[in-house]
Coordinates of C-alpha atoms in Angstrom, one line a residue:
M21 CA 128.6 88.1 93.0
I22 CA 125.9 85.1 94.8
V23 CA 127.3 83.7 98.1
I24 CA 125.8 80.2 98.7
K25 CA 125.3 79.3 102.0
S26 CA 126.2 75.9 103.6
E27 CA 123.1 74.1 105.4
T28 CA 125.1 75.2 109.0
E29 CA 125.0 78.8 107.8
I30 CA 121.2 78.5 107.0
A31 CA 120.5 77.1 110.6
K32 CA 122.5 80.2 111.8
M33 CA 120.1 82.2 109.6
R34 CA 117.2 80.8 110.8
D35 CA 117.9 81.6 114.5
A36 CA 117.9 85.1 113.8
G37 CA 114.8 84.6 111.5
K38 CA 112.8 82.9 114.7
I39 CA 113.8 85.6 117.0
L40 CA 112.4 88.0 114.3
A41 CA 109.2 85.8 113.8
A42 CA 108.3 86.1 117.6
C43 CA 108.7 89.8 117.5
H44 CA 106.5 90.0 114.8
Q45 CA 104.0 88.1 116.9
E46 CA 104.4 90.5 119.6
I47 CA 104.0 93.3 117.5
R48 CA 100.5 91.9 116.4
H49 CA 99.3 92.7 119.8
L50 CA 100.8 96.0 119.7
I51 CA 99.4 97.5 117.4
R52 CA 96.1 99.3 118.3
P53 CA 94.6 103.2 118.0
G54 CA 96.8 105.5 119.8
I55 CA 100.1 103.2 119.9
T56 CA 102.9 105.2 118.2
T57 CA 105.4 103.8 116.1
W58 CA 108.0 105.3 118.2
E59 CA 106.9 103.2 120.9
I60 CA 107.2 100.1 118.4
D61 CA 110.4 100.7 117.8
Q62 CA 111.5 101.1 121.2
F63 CA 109.9 97.8 122.0
V64 CA 111.5 96.1 118.9
E65 CA 115.2 97.1 120.1
S66 CA 114.3 95.8 123.9
F67 CA 113.1 92.5 122.5
L68 CA 116.0 91.3 120.3
Q69 CA 118.4 92.9 123.2
K70 CA 116.3 89.9 125.5
H71 CA 117.4 87.7 122.7
G72 CA 120.5 88.0 122.1
A73 CA 120.4 89.9 118.7
T74 CA 120.8 93.6 117.7
P75 CA 118.8 95.6 114.6
E76 CA 121.2 95.5 111.9
Q77 CA 119.8 98.6 110.0
K78 CA 120.2 101.1 112.8
G79 CA 123.2 102.7 111.8
Y80 CA 123.0 101.4 108.0
H81 CA 123.9 104.4 106.2
G82 CA 123.1 106.5 109.0
Y83 CA 119.8 104.9 109.2
P84 CA 118.5 106.0 112.8
Y85 CA 116.3 103.4 114.1
A86 CA 115.9 99.4 114.7
T87 CA 112.6 99.5 112.5
C88 CA 111.1 100.9 109.3
A89 CA 107.9 101.7 110.0
S90 CA 105.4 102.6 107.0
V91 CA 101.8 104.0 107.3
N92 CA 99.4 104.4 104.9
D93 CA 100.6 105.9 101.8
V94 CA 104.3 105.2 102.7
I95 CA 105.7 102.0 100.7
C96 CA 108.9 101.7 103.0
H97 CA 111.6 103.2 104.8
G98 CA 109.2 105.3 107.0
F99 CA 111.1 106.8 110.1
P100 CA 109.1 105.5 113.3
K101 CA 107.3 108.8 115.3
K102 CA 105.4 110.0 118.1
E103 CA 102.7 110.5 116.3
P104 CA 99.7 108.2 117.6
L105 CA 98.2 105.5 115.0
K106 CA 94.4 105.9 114.0
D107 CA 92.0 103.9 113.8
G108 CA 91.7 102.7 109.9
D109 CA 95.7 102.9 109.4
I110 CA 97.9 100.5 108.1
V111 CA 101.4 100.1 109.3
T112 CA 104.0 98.0 107.8
I113 CA 106.9 97.3 110.1
D114 CA 110.3 96.2 109.0
M115 CA 113.3 94.8 110.4
V116 CA 116.6 92.8 109.8
V117 CA 117.8 91.1 112.8
N118 CA 121.5 90.1 113.8
K119 CA 121.9 87.1 115.5
D120 CA 125.7 86.2 116.1
G121 CA 126.8 87.9 112.6
W122 CA 123.6 86.4 110.6
L123 CA 120.8 88.2 109.4
A124 CA 117.3 87.8 108.7
D125 CA 114.8 90.5 107.0
S126 CA 110.9 90.3 107.3
A127 CA 108.2 92.9 107.3
W128 CA 104.3 92.7 108.0
S129 CA 101.8 94.9 107.4
Y130 CA 99.4 95.6 110.1
A131 CA 95.5 96.9 110.4
C132 CA 95.2 99.3 113.1
G133 CA 91.7 99.0 114.3
T134 CA 89.0 98.7 112.1
V135 CA 90.4 99.4 108.6
S136 CA 87.9 100.0 105.1
E137 CA 87.4 97.5 103.1
E138 CA 89.9 98.3 100.2
A139 CA 92.5 98.6 103.1
R140 CA 91.7 94.9 103.9
R141 CA 91.9 93.8 100.5
L142 CA 95.1 95.2 99.6
L143 CA 96.3 93.8 102.8
D144 CA 94.9 90.5 101.9
L145 CA 96.3 90.6 98.2
T146 CA 100.0 91.6 99.4
H147 CA 100.5 88.8 101.9
K148 CA 98.8 86.1 98.8
A149 CA 101.5 87.5 96.4
L150 CA 104.0 87.1 98.6
F151 CA 103.2 83.3 98.8
I152 CA 102.6 83.2 95.1
G153 CA 106.3 84.4 95.0
I154 CA 107.5 82.2 97.3
E155 CA 106.2 79.1 95.7
Q156 CA 108.6 80.0 92.5
A157 CA 111.6 79.9 94.7
V158 CA 112.8 76.6 93.8
D159 CA 115.9 75.1 92.7
G160 CA 116.4 75.6 89.0
N161 CA 113.8 78.2 88.1
R162 CA 114.9 81.6 87.5
I163 CA 114.4 85.1 89.6
G164 CA 111.7 86.2 86.8
D165 CA 109.7 83.2 87.7
I166 CA 109.0 84.7 91.1
S167 CA 109.1 88.5 89.6
H168 CA 106.6 87.5 86.8
A169 CA 103.9 85.2 89.5
I170 CA 104.0 88.3 91.7
Q171 CA 103.0 90.8 89.2
K172 CA 100.8 88.7 87.1
F173 CA 98.7 88.2 90.1
A174 CA 98.7 91.9 91.6
E175 CA 97.7 92.9 88.3
A176 CA 95.2 90.9 87.6
N177 CA 93.9 92.3 91.0
G178 CA 93.9 95.6 90.2
L179 CA 97.2 96.5 92.4
A180 CA 100.1 98.2 90.9
V181 CA 104.0 96.8 91.9
V182 CA 106.2 99.2 92.9
R183 CA 109.3 99.4 90.9
D184 CA 111.8 101.0 92.6
F185 CA 112.2 98.7 95.7
T186 CA 113.3 94.9 95.3
G187 CA 114.1 91.8 97.4
H188 CA 117.5 91.0 97.4
G189 CA 120.1 88.3 98.9
I190 CA 120.9 88.3 102.2
G191 CA 123.2 86.6 104.8
Q192 CA 126.2 88.3 106.5
S193 CA 125.8 91.3 104.8
M194 CA 121.7 93.1 104.6
H195 CA 121.8 93.3 100.7
E196 CA 123.7 90.7 98.5
D197 CA 123.1 89.4 95.2
P198 CA 120.9 88.7 93.4
Y199 CA 118.6 91.2 93.4
V200 CA 114.9 90.1 93.2
P201 CA 112.1 92.3 91.3
H202 CA 108.6 91.7 91.8
F203 CA 108.0 92.7 88.5
G204 CA 109.3 91.4 85.1
P205 CA 109.5 88.5 82.8
A206 CA 109.6 85.1 83.6
G207 CA 112.6 82.8 82.7
K208 CA 114.9 85.4 83.4
G209 CA 117.6 86.7 85.8
A210 CA 119.8 84.3 87.9
R211 CA 119.0 80.7 88.1
L212 CA 118.0 79.7 91.7
K213 CA 120.5 77.2 93.1
E214 CA 120.3 75.4 96.6
G215 CA 122.3 77.2 99.3
M216 CA 121.0 80.8 97.9
V217 CA 119.0 82.9 100.2
I218 CA 117.2 85.6 99.3
T219 CA 114.2 87.9 100.6
I220 CA 110.7 88.2 98.5
E221 CA 108.8 91.4 99.7
P222 CA 106.2 92.8 97.2
M223 CA 104.7 96.1 98.0
L224 CA 101.8 96.8 96.3
N225 CA 100.0 100.0 95.7
L226 CA 96.2 100.7 95.3
G227 CA 96.9 103.3 92.9
T228 CA 100.3 103.7 90.5
Y229 CA 103.5 102.2 91.2
H230 CA 105.4 105.2 91.1
A231 CA 107.1 106.8 94.3
K232 CA 108.8 109.6 95.5
I233 CA 110.9 110.6 98.7
D234 CA 110.3 112.5 101.2
D235 CA 113.2 115.4 102.3
D236 CA 114.6 113.1 104.9
G237 CA 116.1 111.2 102.1
W238 CA 114.5 107.8 103.0
T239 CA 110.8 107.6 103.5
A240 CA 109.4 106.7 100.2
R241 CA 105.9 107.1 99.3
T242 CA 103.1 106.6 96.9
R243 CA 103.4 109.8 94.4
D244 CA 99.3 109.6 94.1
G245 CA 98.9 109.0 98.0
A246 CA 96.9 105.6 97.5
L247 CA 97.8 103.2 100.1
S248 CA 100.6 100.5 100.0
A249 CA 101.4 97.5 101.6
Q250 CA 104.3 95.3 102.0
Y251 CA 104.9 91.7 103.2
E252 CA 108.4 90.0 103.4
H253 CA 110.3 86.9 104.3
T254 CA 113.4 85.5 103.9
I255 CA 113.6 82.5 101.9
A256 CA 116.7 79.8 101.7
I257 CA 116.8 77.5 98.2
T258 CA 117.0 74.0 99.2
S259 CA 116.0 70.7 97.6
N260 CA 113.0 70.2 99.0
G261 CA 111.6 73.6 97.8
P262 CA 111.4 77.1 99.4
L263 CA 112.7 77.0 103.2
I264 CA 110.9 80.2 105.0
L265 CA 113.4 81.3 107.7
T266 CA 111.3 84.2 109.3
E267 CA 108.4 82.4 110.7

């Protein structure tokens, strides 16, 4: 069931989103060779506490951390680790913030030090793919219009779109209807309506789209070992077009 939010409820989600966006701005300055994703996770938990918010995914189905930290070939749901990041790594930090019972979800991929040309291109194109999807998040369109726009752009640039993980509705629960694939035909899926709030979060790979799960049951990585990147925003559907709640 798709839950339509009121303007007041969307404003509460935007409050959570502003905290999340501010946290990402701080993380951007922390990412450097030698820091660990464990340290970043500890920073995020402290930052959220200082702003009267909590990390929603900590404890979600037993997940033990405030963030997901996905390095290089890890697509998503990577565990923060005490292994230092190296020059040339790329790392995605994904978090869901709970502020007064309302949620916001955003992931950003970061370059650590000086990255390769192909890694930089992957980051830039994945970021562009997110906003190409957001452009389609308008009242009256369908979920498939978002999906198709992202897939068309990614594949035209030689990138593969991950199939196993999608965007989703969000509100007082982390995962609500509808699910938002980043591939598929236009004109299909649920129709977008004012008051819907969804995440758009393309995960693009330099190799194939196939994924595998590590023995920890969470960490998803590319089956061929190629680099993966992800960018995500939480979006409200409004009469004036898409409203990004996490910037």
